Structures are given as structure tokens and as C-alpha cells.
């Protein structure tokens, strides 16, 4: 017999696929779609109109937001005017007041306390007043810093600085 060359058989390598990366990506996709599904659920906001309030003692009054808002207008020469509600029909009519302990601070503390008590009676504790600070172009920077200090001292959590004036507020500032 002849020495025939032996057939060389190729070795079969094991074909294993590493699925670690695919599992990680699939978990990330699952988490993403669960999160998107939760965030896309509709939210409901309570709305009370005038008909809902009739005969209901637990509903907030029609001007509940106005009861919580105080607007402070800063004018030139340290002038400080405040009012509560909307200027066209204010709850507290516009008054000129001074800075400091006996002026605006005392008024803010008193109003915030009464609104916090009222909110607690409605079952929504912790909702104090909202102060809108409107510095005029003629007011100085020190007045703005002073009123911001008063917000910190009186523990007013919600306030905003808005530089725009309505025509009625411009007339109010000019007349006083």
C-alpha cells in the first residue's frame, strides 16, 4: 500500500456569541419605554368655576390667587408702594410704606401669617403669599437688595422680580 497523504480535517471552532452587550441594551430599552410610558400619562388639574363654588364651603373663594399675591412697586427716592390683588380691583388698595422693621417687613409677616392660616384651614398647609416685585427704571439697586432682604427675613418662599409695568402701575407710581 502506498502511503497516501492523510486527509487533513479542519478543526471546528466553537461558535459562541457573547450576548452581554445585547442584554444590556435591551434592559436600557425596557427602562426607557417604562419611563416614557409613566411620563406620558395625562395629569389632571382641578378647576373650579363659579357654579362649582356655590354652596360649597370647602372650595377656595373666587379670588383665591389674588388673596395670596402682593405686588411691591419700587420707585425713585426710596419710594415703596404695595397693594394686594389686582390693581383694577385691589383687595388692599395701594399704600406707600417704608422699608424696614416697622414698614414692609411687618406687613409681609402679617399677610403671610394670615394666608398660611387660611391655607391650613383649606387643607393645603404651607402655601404662603406670593410677592411680585416691580422695580422701576428710576429705582436704585439698593432698594431692590433691601426688598430681597425683607423677603428672606419674612420667610417669603415665593417671589418674582418683574421689570414690566402695566399702564395703571405707571400712573400709580407717577401720582404718588
Tab-separated table of C-alpha atoms in Angstrom:
chain	number	residue	atom	x	y	z
A	1	UNK	CA	0.000	0.000	0.000
A	2	UNK	CA	1.096	3.315	-0.769
A	3	UNK	CA	1.439	5.996	1.691
A	4	UNK	CA	-1.357	8.191	0.706
A	5	UNK	CA	-1.418	11.558	2.267
A	6	UNK	CA	-3.911	11.672	5.042
A	7	UNK	CA	-6.814	13.997	4.690
A	8	UNK	CA	-6.344	16.939	6.891
A	9	UNK	CA	-9.513	17.723	8.646
A	10	UNK	CA	-10.025	21.256	9.797
A	11	UNK	CA	-10.766	21.737	13.426
A	12	UNK	CA	-14.190	23.083	14.109
A	13	UNK	CA	-14.046	26.011	16.450
A	14	UNK	CA	-16.845	26.514	18.878
A	15	UNK	CA	-19.090	29.297	17.720
A	16	UNK	CA	-20.153	31.131	20.857
A	17	UNK	CA	-21.698	34.556	20.608
A	18	UNK	CA	-21.276	36.890	23.525
A	19	UNK	CA	-24.744	38.328	24.258
A	20	UNK	CA	-23.734	40.534	27.190
A	21	UNK	CA	-23.907	43.765	25.197
A	22	UNK	CA	-27.279	42.875	23.688
A	23	UNK	CA	-28.741	42.105	27.116
A	24	UNK	CA	-27.515	45.451	28.434
A	25	UNK	CA	-29.032	47.330	25.506
A	26	UNK	CA	-32.340	45.507	25.873
A	27	UNK	CA	-32.544	46.401	29.575
A	28	UNK	CA	-31.831	50.032	28.768
A	29	UNK	CA	-34.596	49.996	26.152
A	30	UNK	CA	-37.045	48.423	28.597
A	31	UNK	CA	-36.246	51.064	31.226
A	32	UNK	CA	-36.566	53.834	28.636
A	33	UNK	CA	-40.003	52.708	27.463
A	34	UNK	CA	-41.286	52.240	31.017
A	35	UNK	CA	-40.115	55.756	31.895
A	36	UNK	CA	-41.647	57.288	28.769
A	37	UNK	CA	-44.906	55.458	29.476
A	38	UNK	CA	-45.036	56.848	33.009
A	39	UNK	CA	-44.227	60.398	31.971
A	40	UNK	CA	-46.747	60.462	29.144
A	41	UNK	CA	-49.731	59.738	31.400
A	42	UNK	CA	-52.120	62.705	31.450
A	43	UNK	CA	-52.161	64.853	34.556
A	44	UNK	CA	-55.386	66.340	35.905
A	45	UNK	CA	-55.633	69.807	37.379
A	46	UNK	CA	-58.633	70.799	39.458
A	47	UNK	CA	-60.594	73.699	38.066
A	48	UNK	CA	-63.397	75.371	39.938
A	49	UNK	CA	-65.693	77.723	38.112
A	50	UNK	CA	-68.356	79.954	39.646
A	51	UNK	CA	-71.073	77.252	39.516
A	52	UNK	CA	-68.881	74.788	41.421
A	53	UNK	CA	-68.344	77.257	44.271
A	54	UNK	CA	-71.990	77.953	45.050
A	55	UNK	CA	-72.998	76.247	48.253
A	56	UNK	CA	-69.574	74.732	48.805
A	57	UNK	CA	-67.832	75.999	51.903
A	58	UNK	CA	-64.631	74.000	51.347
A	59	UNK	CA	-63.897	75.489	47.924
A	60	UNK	CA	-61.453	78.374	47.716
A	61	UNK	CA	-63.029	81.773	47.179
A	62	UNK	CA	-63.279	83.077	43.602
A	63	UNK	CA	-60.231	85.307	44.022
A	64	UNK	CA	-58.048	82.828	45.909
A	65	UNK	CA	-54.931	83.642	43.871
A	66	UNK	CA	-55.487	87.336	44.376
A	67	UNK	CA	-55.704	86.789	48.138
A	68	UNK	CA	-52.218	85.319	48.028
A	69	UNK	CA	-50.489	87.920	45.854
A	70	UNK	CA	-48.868	91.147	46.964
A	71	UNK	CA	-47.299	93.475	44.436
A	72	UNK	CA	-44.496	95.773	45.557
A	73	UNK	CA	-43.600	98.668	43.265
A	74	UNK	CA	-40.200	100.295	43.779
A	75	UNK	CA	-39.946	103.926	42.725
A	76	UNK	CA	-37.384	106.691	42.825
A	77	UNK	CA	-36.194	108.310	46.084
A	78	UNK	CA	-36.757	105.098	48.103
A	79	UNK	CA	-40.478	105.099	47.326
A	80	UNK	CA	-42.206	101.800	48.058
A	81	UNK	CA	-45.849	101.158	47.165
A	82	UNK	CA	-47.651	97.880	47.767
A	83	UNK	CA	-51.101	96.523	47.050
A	84	UNK	CA	-52.799	93.168	47.317
A	85	UNK	CA	-54.696	91.519	44.475
A	86	UNK	CA	-55.205	93.110	41.066
A	87	UNK	CA	-54.699	96.857	40.742
A	88	UNK	CA	-58.016	97.426	38.953
A	89	UNK	CA	-59.909	95.882	41.912
A	90	UNK	CA	-57.427	95.537	44.780
A	91	UNK	CA	-58.118	93.646	47.968
A	92	UNK	CA	-55.816	96.072	49.785
A	93	UNK	CA	-55.635	99.409	47.993
A	94	UNK	CA	-52.202	100.788	47.064
A	95	UNK	CA	-50.317	102.290	50.001
A	96	UNK	CA	-46.964	103.941	50.291
A	97	UNK	CA	-44.912	102.269	53.001
A	98	UNK	CA	-41.353	102.443	54.320
A	99	UNK	CA	-38.596	99.868	54.279
A	100	UNK	CA	-37.583	98.113	57.478
A	101	UNK	CA	-38.991	96.527	60.585
A	102	UNK	CA	-41.950	98.880	61.106
A	103	UNK	CA	-42.807	99.125	57.414
A	104	UNK	CA	-42.913	96.490	54.715
A	105	UNK	CA	-41.498	93.697	56.901
A	106	UNK	CA	-44.346	93.972	59.404
A	107	UNK	CA	-46.894	93.984	56.569
A	108	UNK	CA	-45.317	90.932	54.887
A	109	UNK	CA	-45.184	88.967	58.135
A	110	UNK	CA	-48.809	89.798	58.944
A	111	UNK	CA	-50.126	88.937	55.457
A	112	UNK	CA	-48.056	85.756	55.183
A	113	UNK	CA	-49.271	84.552	58.582
A	114	UNK	CA	-52.923	85.118	57.700
A	115	UNK	CA	-52.564	83.375	54.309
A	116	UNK	CA	-50.750	80.403	55.882
A	117	UNK	CA	-53.553	80.034	58.440
A	118	UNK	CA	-56.154	80.277	55.688
A	119	UNK	CA	-54.320	77.691	53.545
A	120	UNK	CA	-54.041	75.319	56.507
A	121	UNK	CA	-57.802	75.648	57.067
A	122	UNK	CA	-58.346	74.645	53.424
A	123	UNK	CA	-56.153	71.593	53.888
A	124	UNK	CA	-53.222	72.938	51.849
A	125	UNK	CA	-50.668	73.885	54.511
A	126	UNK	CA	-47.500	75.693	53.605
A	127	UNK	CA	-48.870	77.886	50.805
A	128	UNK	CA	-47.947	81.414	51.846
A	129	UNK	CA	-48.119	84.653	49.921
A	130	UNK	CA	-46.586	85.293	46.534
A	131	UNK	CA	-44.805	88.614	46.224
A	132	UNK	CA	-44.342	90.336	42.865
A	133	UNK	CA	-41.515	92.857	42.995
A	134	UNK	CA	-41.591	95.516	40.275
A	135	UNK	CA	-38.574	97.824	40.288
A	136	UNK	CA	-38.970	100.926	38.151
A	137	UNK	CA	-36.193	102.252	35.951
A	138	UNK	CA	-35.771	105.146	38.371
A	139	UNK	CA	-35.361	102.948	41.459
A	140	UNK	CA	-31.865	102.150	42.617
A	141	UNK	CA	-30.188	98.789	43.101
A	142	UNK	CA	-30.009	99.229	46.885
A	143	UNK	CA	-33.820	99.305	47.066
A	144	UNK	CA	-34.035	96.003	45.206
A	145	UNK	CA	-31.460	94.420	47.542
A	146	UNK	CA	-33.325	95.793	50.567
A	147	UNK	CA	-36.636	94.293	49.444
A	148	UNK	CA	-34.932	90.946	48.709
A	149	UNK	CA	-33.517	91.042	52.246
A	150	UNK	CA	-37.034	91.627	53.548
A	151	UNK	CA	-38.195	88.524	51.638
A	152	UNK	CA	-35.530	86.446	53.394
A	153	UNK	CA	-36.283	87.917	56.829
A	154	UNK	CA	-40.050	87.416	56.470
A	155	UNK	CA	-39.586	83.833	55.146
A	156	UNK	CA	-41.393	84.559	51.885
A	157	UNK	CA	-40.682	81.492	49.770
A	158	UNK	CA	-42.329	82.581	46.523
A	159	UNK	CA	-41.457	85.886	44.924
A	160	UNK	CA	-40.659	87.173	41.463
A	161	UNK	CA	-38.923	90.221	40.073
A	162	UNK	CA	-40.800	91.572	37.067
A	163	UNK	CA	-39.471	94.749	35.411
A	164	UNK	CA	-42.559	95.374	33.255
A	165	UNK	CA	-45.234	97.795	34.404
A	166	UNK	CA	-48.880	97.995	33.432
A	167	UNK	CA	-50.156	101.457	32.453
A	168	UNK	CA	-52.135	101.608	35.727
A	169	UNK	CA	-48.982	100.905	37.748
A	170	UNK	CA	-47.078	103.616	35.878
A	171	UNK	CA	-49.869	106.087	36.683
A	172	UNK	CA	-49.847	104.950	40.320
A	173	UNK	CA	-46.118	105.488	40.602
A	174	UNK	CA	-46.327	108.902	38.927
A	175	UNK	CA	-49.241	110.067	41.072
A	176	UNK	CA	-47.698	109.206	44.454
